[in-house]
Amino acid sequence: MTSIRFAILTVSDTCAIGEKIDESGPGLKALVSSAGDVSCTAIVQDDETLIMEHLIKWSDENKADVILTTGGTGFSGRDVTPEATKKVIHKEAPGLSLAMLMSSLKITPMAILSRAVCGIRHKTLIINLPGSRKAAIECLTAILPAIPHAVDLILDNKANVKDTHNIVQSHKFGLCLGHNITTCSPRTNPIIFENVATRLRESPFPMISVADALSIISFESTKNVNVEIVNVKDAYGRILSEEGIRSNCDLPPFRASIKDGYAVLANDGKGRRTVLCGVKAGTASALMSLKPDTCVRVNTGAPIPDEATAVVQVEDTKLVLKSFDGAEEEEIEIMVEPKEGQDIRSVGCDIKKGSSVLNPLTRIGPVEIGVLAACGYKYVAVTLLPHIGILSTGDELQEPGEPLKPGQVYDSNRISLISLLKENGYNSLDFGIVTDNKMDMITKIGTALEKVDVLVTTGSVSMGDRDLLKPILENYFKAAIHFGRVNMKPGKPTTFATCTFLGKKKYILCLPGNPVSALVTAHLFLLPLVNKLHFNNSEPIIMQAKLTSSYNLDPRPEYARAILKWNNKETLPLAYSTGNQISSKLLNCNDANALLMLPGRTAEKQVLNEGDVVTARLISLKSLH
Ligand code: AMP
Ligand code: MG
């Protein structure tokens, strides 16, 4: 299918003079970005001539296949977009206006006041949309699937037109418009939703293994390193750029004393020394030069005189003579034979100037921050953090703190996932709750994808008739669904998709709604995904553990929540079950610090017994200290 060229004309007095920011134009741009490119945009006042000029220019100069106008369709005196449109179109397309009206009436009875006009000028389809961002997106959503076919008809793309007709006819539903439209754009495997009787009763997605799902995530999230410069103070948890780090200076930059004592000539041996002066850490080296039978008092870290060949610690000396006022040492005796080079750090003995001190893509922890500071770095180049958004889906969800209405439950997934990400060094944007309503979901997903690289949703990926996410991603965001079913318990419906949105690759990870499933799959898939995008090579900690109770194996490999405990008698940690493993029961994850990776049931192996050893994946440091 060829990409459609869209033009967007925002008609608004206030936006045109800069009094208000245009939100509708960018909103529409985001929505159509999966269907094509936006070739022109403009903002004009509610002025019939100006509107006409743009419509005529963009269509006559063949700058766009579809022109979307937003604004100026109401009843106020200044609203003239439909009038301007009527004057320039050669043919009307009232079906499009009607479809938008029907769809809007389901949202508000006030939609009867819409005056939107749609029509064709030369080879360009012109569509009037309301001015508000929400209404404009809702109206366009209602007709968007029909637009590729309309453009094919206008441009006389015979092959595409034939394909669409074949698809539509073979599925025995006409070119439907309005709220029920899902599959009118040409696609090979149309998915119908919002019709419970015709919903699929078996998932069309093949069941793949967790290992394969992880390989797909890793493959899809492979990209080039992009970096930013941050202050070293803010670099904790970040990943160094591919350059790595070389030291800006020698450490120590001068010959330094390791002890509080006296810098001496080692070959003077034991015996008395005249104390020439004292040198503290942080001061320049002594001005007086060391001669036989003299010494210079030095503190730990102080520069020692050039001639000195050893430092004798104060514990190995005796005071022989003090100054007249009793404040200064004049002579000391060295009790232990000094060795050549003793207690002297040579220049650059810890770090040589220009030497490589941190490897490329190292995760910056407390030690690495210290190394950066010691090498003189105030700023450092680190990989970009992925922008992550979290969205809960479900009609039944309520914000904690609000009263629960019948049938509602509190949304716990969002805050749980946000916290899990925070624990792993990632901030995320909270996109709230979206109801199981197609238009709301499309709008919300579009808004989120404008802002983030990774969108994480929970809910709406099972087999219920309200599980709309997969078809929405495929149909409206032209997303490639890389997997939609994983052979695991919990977490079977976990879905991973990518799409191009506003010219950028976006990653969409749809986790199941059940709170335990959401958390388990976030550990297994979300953290590897965001780590990969961040170039963070941390691997999960996997170990063996001994069961303290028996498990009936499930046909699917199971990730059972458990508490691992260590004691002095056993070489392996003991795994204590957290109780009932039903995936809705978050409380049973409470103290869990590990997921036991129980194998799928086979004819030979149906049960694991107390004392059996299983593989476990650490998910928290709880109970480890
Ligand atoms: P779904 O995956 O949408 O079919 O939801 C499966 C179950 O998880 C249902 O019982 C939902 O009520 C519950 N659920 C879905 N999302 C959330 C959430 N954000 N917080 C708590 N429970 C949820
Ligand atoms: Mg749901």
XYZ file of C-alpha atoms and ligand atoms in Angstrom:
649
model
C 0.000 0.000 0.000
C 1.447 3.397 -0.944
C 1.840 5.994 1.761
C -0.825 8.687 1.813
C 0.204 12.359 1.829
C -1.827 14.294 4.369
C -2.069 18.065 4.806
C -3.474 19.533 8.012
C -5.073 22.974 8.194
C -5.852 24.284 11.670
C -8.536 26.960 11.503
C -8.582 29.039 14.674
C -8.418 32.761 15.351
C -6.693 32.307 18.702
C -4.127 29.743 17.495
C -3.359 31.827 14.393
C -2.388 34.842 16.485
C -0.449 32.703 18.976
C -2.837 33.239 21.883
C -3.396 29.488 22.178
C -1.239 26.513 21.297
C -2.590 24.349 18.498
C -3.154 20.878 19.963
C -5.552 19.505 17.368
C -3.200 19.767 14.381
C -0.373 17.834 16.131
C -2.942 15.336 17.482
C -4.186 14.605 13.962
C -0.621 14.452 12.696
C 0.173 11.793 15.261
C -2.955 9.811 14.408
C -2.298 9.717 10.663
C 1.417 9.084 10.977
C 0.906 5.338 10.701
C -1.076 5.692 7.451
C 1.185 8.143 5.684
C 3.204 11.333 5.843
C 2.088 14.832 6.640
C 3.316 16.958 3.742
C 1.928 20.385 4.743
C 0.524 22.028 7.838
C -0.728 25.554 8.431
C -2.701 27.539 10.954
C -5.106 30.206 9.658
C -7.730 32.464 11.164
C -11.429 31.752 10.670
C -11.359 33.559 7.354
C -13.122 32.068 4.339
C -10.648 33.417 1.777
C -7.595 32.240 3.699
C -9.080 28.768 4.156
C -9.993 28.535 0.472
C -6.531 29.693 -0.567
C -4.892 26.858 1.360
C -7.336 24.208 0.157
C -6.910 25.312 -3.461
C -3.128 25.583 -3.288
C -2.615 22.187 -1.625
C -4.983 20.359 -3.989
C -4.203 22.176 -7.264
C -0.473 21.890 -6.744
C -0.978 18.211 -5.843
C 0.705 18.664 -2.457
C -1.613 16.255 -0.615
C -3.896 13.278 -1.175
C -6.002 14.175 1.847
C -6.490 17.576 3.478
C -7.791 17.540 7.035
C -9.164 20.783 8.408
C -9.730 21.166 12.121
C -11.875 23.953 13.542
C -14.411 26.434 12.286
C -17.249 23.921 11.895
C -19.494 25.223 14.695
C -22.401 27.650 14.848
C -20.606 30.850 15.769
C -20.489 33.771 13.374
C -16.776 33.244 12.662
C -17.164 29.507 11.817
C -16.852 29.308 8.020
C -14.728 26.229 7.298
C -17.643 24.234 5.781
C -18.609 27.221 3.610
C -15.035 27.635 2.350
C -14.776 23.879 1.722
C -18.086 23.778 -0.186
C -16.851 26.520 -2.492
C -13.688 24.642 -3.499
C -14.784 20.999 -3.801
C -15.872 19.535 -7.105
C -17.700 16.534 -5.626
C -19.261 16.036 -2.202
C -18.554 12.981 -0.048
C -21.465 13.125 2.402
C -20.949 9.528 3.562
C -17.782 10.519 5.365
C -19.558 13.394 7.162
C -22.408 11.048 8.054
C -20.077 8.371 9.428
C -18.375 10.947 11.624
C -21.735 12.258 12.791
C -23.019 8.781 13.663
C -19.902 8.020 15.589
C -19.918 11.366 17.439
C -23.581 10.976 18.395
C -22.605 7.924 20.417
C -20.376 10.183 22.465
C -22.474 13.349 22.744
C -25.942 14.379 21.541
C -24.423 17.806 20.813
C -22.856 16.213 17.733
C -26.088 17.088 15.890
C -24.670 20.590 15.681
C -21.810 19.415 13.458
C -21.681 21.037 10.004
C -18.608 19.220 8.679
C -18.292 18.964 4.907
C -16.237 16.373 3.034
C -15.537 16.307 -0.671
C -13.047 15.981 -3.498
C -11.169 18.667 -5.401
C -9.222 17.308 -8.384
C -7.322 14.372 -6.841
C -7.501 15.517 -3.215
C -9.959 14.455 -0.550
C -10.889 17.299 1.819
C -12.310 16.448 5.249
C -13.630 18.944 7.824
C -13.059 17.911 11.436
C -14.156 19.660 14.635
C -11.785 22.039 16.418
C -11.286 20.272 19.732
C -8.388 17.822 19.741
C -10.474 15.046 21.301
C -13.423 15.444 18.919
C -11.169 15.816 15.871
C -9.312 12.608 16.725
C -12.573 10.778 17.467
C -14.137 11.822 14.152
C -11.056 10.969 12.134
C -10.734 7.636 13.929
C -14.257 6.763 12.774
C -13.375 7.170 9.088
C -9.626 6.574 9.027
C -9.835 2.937 7.849
C -11.836 4.022 4.775
C -9.360 6.698 3.729
C -6.773 4.466 1.987
C -9.531 3.008 -0.172
C -10.961 6.461 -0.893
C -7.516 7.650 -1.972
C -7.012 4.551 -4.129
C -10.346 5.277 -5.849
C -9.541 8.947 -6.396
C -6.050 8.154 -7.723
C -7.404 5.220 -9.726
C -5.012 2.683 -8.142
C -6.769 -0.266 -9.764
C -4.759 -3.051 -8.148
C -5.298 -1.736 -4.612
C -8.988 -1.134 -5.270
C -9.408 -4.718 -6.470
C -7.586 -6.102 -3.403
C -9.824 -4.169 -1.073
C -12.967 -5.306 -2.860
C -11.842 -8.914 -2.641
C -11.109 -8.648 1.053
C -14.361 -6.904 1.829
C -16.429 -9.360 -0.221
C -14.738 -12.464 1.099
C -15.545 -11.358 4.631
C -19.196 -10.679 3.857
C -19.247 -7.313 5.478
C -19.545 -4.196 3.479
C -17.406 -1.143 3.672
C -18.683 -0.375 7.110
C -18.251 3.038 8.604
C -18.617 4.532 12.000
C -18.235 2.837 15.310
C -18.097 -0.718 14.014
C -15.443 -0.234 11.423
C -12.307 -2.182 12.068
C -10.960 -3.700 8.932
C -11.888 -1.662 5.940
C -8.338 -0.853 4.995
C -6.734 -3.575 2.900
C -5.089 -6.152 5.131
C -4.635 -9.823 4.801
C -6.017 -10.924 8.128
C -8.803 -8.620 9.230
C -9.743 -8.781 12.871
C -13.274 -7.971 13.850
C -14.020 -6.596 17.264
C -16.888 -5.155 19.269
C -19.059 -8.036 18.176
C -19.036 -10.661 20.885
C -20.788 -13.310 18.788
C -18.176 -13.230 16.036
C -15.118 -12.871 18.209
C -12.354 -15.382 17.707
C -12.561 -18.293 20.128
C -8.960 -19.239 19.704
C -6.044 -16.843 19.674
C -4.670 -16.418 16.151
C -1.216 -15.878 17.625
C 1.137 -18.841 17.860
C 2.275 -19.775 21.353
C 5.999 -19.171 21.604
C 8.478 -19.968 24.367
C 9.753 -17.392 26.847
C 13.247 -17.801 25.353
C 11.953 -17.070 21.854
C 9.967 -14.080 23.132
C 13.121 -12.701 24.727
C 15.114 -13.223 21.526
C 12.464 -11.324 19.575
C 12.531 -8.454 22.069
C 16.308 -8.365 21.899
C 16.357 -8.453 18.094
C 13.707 -5.746 17.719
C 15.317 -3.434 20.249
C 18.801 -3.512 18.716
C 19.749 0.029 17.702
C 22.604 2.487 17.487
C 23.946 4.125 20.612
C 22.809 7.709 21.157
C 24.366 9.659 23.977
C 23.877 12.742 26.090
C 26.239 14.588 28.396
C 25.322 14.636 32.078
C 26.970 15.960 35.212
C 28.852 13.146 36.957
C 26.720 13.890 40.026
C 23.674 12.741 38.055
C 25.346 9.789 36.357
C 24.518 7.112 38.940
C 22.833 4.157 37.233
C 23.544 5.443 33.737
C 25.500 3.597 31.062
C 28.779 5.023 29.736
C 28.949 5.833 26.032
C 30.816 3.585 23.620
C 33.942 5.696 24.046
C 34.770 4.483 27.543
C 36.859 6.710 29.811
C 40.567 7.576 29.875
C 42.045 9.393 32.826
C 42.615 13.125 32.536
C 45.451 12.989 35.075
C 47.925 10.790 36.923
C 46.776 9.486 40.290
C 48.589 10.445 42.430
C 49.759 13.418 40.370
C 52.900 13.664 42.577
C 54.973 11.226 44.679
C 52.820 10.874 47.785
C 53.356 9.533 51.255
C 51.311 6.491 52.264
C 51.890 7.095 55.978
C 52.151 9.836 58.572
C 55.922 9.856 59.154
C 59.207 11.133 57.773
C 60.544 11.285 54.226
C 64.137 10.087 54.326
C 67.055 8.880 52.264
C 66.732 5.112 52.686
C 70.455 4.437 52.489
C 71.036 6.575 55.637
C 69.737 3.523 57.517
C 68.629 3.690 61.165
C 69.651 6.539 63.489
C 69.190 10.217 64.178
C 67.798 12.739 61.672
C 67.372 16.496 61.744
C 63.781 17.411 60.909
C 63.988 20.107 58.214
C 60.288 20.973 58.054
C 56.811 19.482 57.816
C 54.623 18.989 54.698
C 50.875 18.481 55.040
C 48.564 16.870 52.502
C 47.236 19.452 50.078
C 50.351 21.616 50.155
C 53.209 21.913 47.708
C 56.333 19.798 48.167
C 59.045 20.948 50.609
C 61.274 23.737 49.336
C 64.268 22.482 51.265
C 66.161 19.605 49.701
C 66.804 16.446 51.656
C 70.446 15.788 52.508
C 72.039 12.850 54.344
C 70.954 12.655 58.008
C 67.979 14.945 57.494
C 64.297 14.200 57.060
C 61.042 15.986 56.242
C 57.920 15.314 58.283
C 55.025 14.285 55.986
C 51.345 13.435 56.406
C 49.483 10.705 54.554
C 48.837 11.946 51.007
C 51.391 14.756 51.237
C 53.931 15.276 48.444
C 57.368 14.085 49.414
C 60.659 15.790 48.477
C 62.188 14.716 45.143
C 65.304 13.282 46.792
C 63.400 11.135 49.324
C 63.654 7.380 48.707
C 61.519 6.140 51.616
C 58.952 7.184 54.188
C 59.332 5.963 57.755
C 56.081 5.767 59.691
C 55.874 7.774 62.897
C 55.388 4.561 64.905
C 58.965 3.511 63.973
C 60.592 6.691 65.296
C 61.434 8.356 68.629
C 61.567 12.063 69.442
C 65.117 13.100 70.352
C 64.976 16.890 70.522
C 62.185 19.439 70.447
C 62.353 23.174 69.794
C 62.926 25.705 72.531
C 59.189 26.412 72.897
C 58.432 22.688 72.846
C 56.152 22.958 69.786
C 58.391 21.603 66.996
C 60.368 18.428 66.450
C 64.005 19.209 65.818
C 65.520 15.751 65.820
C 64.130 12.220 65.699
C 65.606 8.750 65.703
C 64.672 6.082 63.171
C 64.363 2.766 64.937
C 63.719 0.441 61.973
C 65.953 0.176 58.918
C 64.044 1.848 56.008
C 63.708 0.002 52.710
C 64.111 1.700 49.324
C 60.726 2.966 48.057
C 58.947 2.140 51.312
C 55.538 3.834 51.818
C 55.837 6.029 48.718
C 53.163 6.073 46.018
C 54.896 6.877 42.739
C 53.334 9.293 40.201
C 50.412 7.576 38.405
C 50.832 4.348 40.400
C 47.039 4.132 40.912
C 45.957 5.553 37.547
C 48.185 6.626 34.656
C 47.174 9.763 32.758
C 45.554 8.723 29.444
C 45.059 5.113 30.515
C 41.686 3.441 30.010
C 39.872 3.376 33.342
C 36.258 2.500 32.449
C 35.185 0.245 29.614
C 32.584 1.337 27.059
C 28.970 0.777 28.146
C 29.855 0.277 31.820
C 27.011 0.799 34.273
C 27.947 3.703 36.514
C 27.730 2.746 40.178
C 29.345 4.286 43.251
C 32.828 2.961 42.339
C 32.622 4.182 38.740
C 31.410 7.618 39.868
C 34.421 7.742 42.194
C 36.778 6.791 39.351
C 35.278 9.511 37.130
C 35.754 12.100 39.848
C 39.310 10.907 40.614
C 40.169 11.256 36.919
C 38.937 14.830 36.901
C 35.610 14.406 35.107
C 32.752 16.775 35.876
C 30.643 15.714 32.869
C 30.328 12.346 31.209
C 28.716 10.979 28.029
C 26.060 8.375 28.781
C 23.511 6.491 26.695
C 20.039 7.957 26.437
C 17.414 6.586 28.784
C 14.373 5.194 27.018
C 11.198 7.199 27.579
C 8.660 4.832 29.061
C 4.917 5.263 29.548
C 2.561 3.154 31.647
C -1.124 2.812 30.809
C -3.765 0.693 32.523
C -6.752 -0.484 30.529
C -10.128 -1.610 31.847
C -13.672 -0.329 32.339
C -13.572 -1.731 35.852
C -10.565 0.218 37.066
C -10.780 2.977 39.646
C -8.067 5.255 41.016
C -7.103 4.364 44.608
C -8.670 6.880 46.977
C -11.881 7.215 44.942
C -14.979 5.349 46.129
C -15.427 1.981 44.412
C -18.589 1.750 42.323
C -20.245 -1.661 41.767
C -18.022 -3.866 39.623
C -14.947 -1.715 40.078
C -11.503 -2.627 41.407
C -8.617 -0.347 42.224
C -5.850 -0.008 39.654
C -2.750 -1.470 41.236
C -0.756 -2.380 38.127
C 0.274 1.114 37.137
C 1.827 2.077 40.428
C 3.453 -1.359 40.748
C 5.091 -1.122 37.335
C 6.139 2.488 37.834
C 7.825 1.416 41.078
C 9.479 -1.629 39.539
C 10.948 0.603 36.855
C 12.051 3.140 39.457
C 13.759 0.355 41.420
C 15.708 -0.417 38.254
C 16.695 3.178 37.548
C 13.982 4.177 35.069
C 11.506 7.016 35.379
C 8.234 6.557 33.544
C 5.302 8.680 32.498
C 1.942 7.788 34.001
C -0.803 7.781 31.359
C -3.553 6.823 33.789
C -6.444 4.502 33.071
C -8.188 4.125 29.725
C -11.568 2.441 29.437
C -12.161 -0.479 27.092
C -13.472 1.870 24.435
C -11.925 1.794 21.007
C -11.816 5.529 20.420
C -10.563 6.355 23.895
C -7.867 3.748 23.510
C -6.768 5.022 20.112
C -6.605 8.592 21.385
C -4.745 7.598 24.532
C -2.264 5.346 22.752
C -1.651 8.088 20.164
C -1.050 10.668 22.897
C 1.289 8.312 24.711
C 3.271 7.329 21.611
C 3.885 11.005 20.891
C 5.840 11.182 24.154
C 7.457 7.792 24.775
C 9.624 5.173 23.111
C 8.172 2.293 25.092
C 4.490 2.067 25.956
C 3.611 -0.521 28.574
C -0.041 -1.407 28.949
C -1.778 -3.828 31.248
C -5.049 -5.589 30.488
C -7.035 -5.943 27.307
C -4.933 -8.650 25.693
C -6.856 -11.763 26.710
C -9.648 -13.411 24.753
C -12.560 -11.296 26.036
C -14.673 -9.292 23.603
C -13.394 -6.113 25.280
C -9.767 -7.069 24.750
C -9.217 -4.547 22.012
C -5.536 -3.793 22.170
C -4.125 -6.109 19.536
C -6.609 -5.144 16.790
C -6.220 -1.461 17.616
C -2.444 -1.683 17.402
C -2.616 -3.516 14.109
C -5.385 -1.536 12.463
C -4.806 1.981 13.682
C -1.123 2.096 14.444
C -0.074 -0.334 11.698
C 1.935 -2.087 14.395
C 3.716 -5.362 13.747
C 2.727 -7.765 16.503
C 5.844 -9.854 17.061
C 4.192 -12.167 19.528
C 0.785 -12.352 21.142
C 0.979 -15.512 23.223
C 3.758 -16.939 25.360
C 3.951 -20.438 26.791
C 4.159 -19.485 30.446
C 2.090 -19.239 33.594
C 1.175 -16.583 34.496
C 1.473 -14.244 31.500
C 0.208 -16.225 28.504
C -1.357 -13.259 26.619
C 1.766 -11.064 26.845
C 2.035 -9.172 23.578
C 4.931 -7.301 22.022
C 4.535 -4.978 19.067
C 6.495 -2.262 17.310
C 5.331 0.484 15.010
C 6.608 3.639 13.397
C 4.973 6.683 14.887
C 5.890 10.236 13.910
C 8.884 8.763 12.115
C 10.269 6.933 15.154
C 10.266 3.289 16.129
C 8.010 2.642 19.116
C 7.890 -0.433 21.322
C 4.606 -1.545 22.804
C 4.582 -4.174 25.496
C 1.105 -5.277 26.497
C 1.088 -7.171 29.754
C -1.864 -9.125 31.117
C -4.186 -7.344 33.540
C -3.952 -9.689 36.491
C -1.647 -7.966 38.951
C 0.641 -10.946 39.533
C 0.856 -11.680 35.799
C 1.662 -8.035 35.116
C 4.529 -8.037 37.619
C 5.962 -11.399 36.611
C 5.915 -10.492 32.910
C 7.367 -7.065 33.688
C 10.341 -8.811 35.313
C 10.691 -11.238 32.443
C 10.099 -8.946 29.461
C 9.867 -5.262 30.387
C 13.176 -5.018 32.240
C 15.138 -6.788 29.461
C 13.469 -4.528 26.877
C 14.269 -1.244 28.603
C 17.743 -2.460 29.591
C 18.480 -3.311 25.965
C 17.285 0.107 24.787
C 19.459 1.684 27.468
C 22.494 -0.497 26.529
C 22.488 -1.813 30.061
C 23.886 -5.334 29.890
C 22.882 -6.377 33.422
C 21.709 -9.949 33.483
C 19.171 -11.335 35.941
C 20.600 -13.415 38.774
C 19.729 -17.047 38.164
C 20.562 -19.755 40.699
C 19.605 -23.183 41.941
C 17.314 -23.551 44.969
C 15.957 -26.468 46.990
C 12.184 -26.846 47.345
C 10.701 -27.032 50.833
C 7.309 -28.199 49.534
C 5.949 -30.104 46.560
C 4.524 -28.571 43.373
C 2.019 -30.058 40.911
C 3.430 -29.033 37.557
C 1.291 -27.095 35.091
C 1.339 -27.961 31.378
C 2.922 -24.512 30.841
C 6.302 -23.625 32.381
C 5.424 -21.767 35.563
C 7.059 -18.855 37.336
C 6.133 -19.509 40.968
C 6.663 -16.748 43.487
C 8.884 -17.880 46.366
C 11.027 -16.726 49.237
C 14.615 -17.933 49.067
C 16.419 -18.222 52.393
C 20.034 -19.064 53.073
C 21.413 -20.882 56.113
C 24.815 -22.167 57.229
C 23.938 -25.851 56.830
C 22.708 -25.953 53.234
C 24.813 -25.132 50.193
C 21.722 -24.091 48.218
C 19.099 -21.580 49.335
C 15.781 -23.060 50.463
C 12.698 -22.040 48.487
C 9.550 -21.379 50.502
C 6.313 -21.033 48.540
C 4.391 -17.785 49.067
C 1.112 -19.744 49.091
C -1.713 -19.844 46.584
C -0.262 -18.969 43.173
C -3.471 -17.578 41.599
C -2.462 -14.719 39.342
C -4.876 -12.190 40.799
C -3.449 -12.487 44.302
C -0.804 -9.813 44.579
C -0.606 -10.305 48.323
C 1.132 -13.606 47.703
C 3.987 -11.814 45.995
C 4.490 -9.757 49.102
C 7.725 -11.154 50.432
C 8.773 -13.001 47.312
C 12.381 -12.484 46.324
C 12.481 -15.048 43.534
C 10.550 -16.699 40.756
C 10.960 -20.457 40.690
C 11.188 -21.529 37.070
C 9.131 -24.714 37.211
C 9.245 -26.804 34.028
C 6.077 -27.683 32.107
C 4.410 -30.985 33.026
C 5.399 -34.029 30.984
C 4.137 -37.606 31.072
C 7.289 -38.536 32.997
C 7.389 -35.574 35.345
C 4.110 -34.420 36.861
C 5.192 -33.308 40.316
C 8.239 -31.741 41.954
C 8.875 -32.880 45.524
C 10.311 -31.330 48.639
C 14.111 -31.481 48.344
C 14.100 -31.258 44.535
C 16.379 -28.612 43.077
C 14.933 -26.022 40.666
C 16.243 -22.987 38.840
C 15.228 -19.678 40.412
C 15.462 -16.094 39.245
C 16.064 -13.425 41.866
C 13.568 -10.585 41.602
C 14.381 -8.605 44.709
C 17.016 -8.330 47.380
C 14.424 -8.852 50.119
C 15.372 -11.465 52.737
C 18.931 -11.429 51.437
C 20.187 -9.374 54.302
P -7.719 -8.312 31.526
O -6.309 -8.711 31.264
O -8.023 -6.944 31.061
O -8.677 -9.331 30.988
O -7.897 -8.301 33.093
C -7.686 -9.488 33.846
C -7.959 -9.232 35.314
O -7.026 -8.308 35.834
C -9.342 -8.649 35.621
O -9.821 -9.275 36.803
C -9.064 -7.189 35.860
O -9.998 -6.581 36.701
C -7.681 -7.232 36.506
N -6.966 -6.006 36.216
C -6.764 -5.506 34.992
N -6.037 -4.374 35.059
C -5.809 -4.154 36.378
C -5.112 -3.151 37.101
N -4.531 -2.125 36.439
N -5.027 -3.214 38.438
C -5.624 -4.249 39.080
N -6.291 -5.244 38.465
C -6.394 -5.207 37.120
Mg -9.649 -5.697 30.777
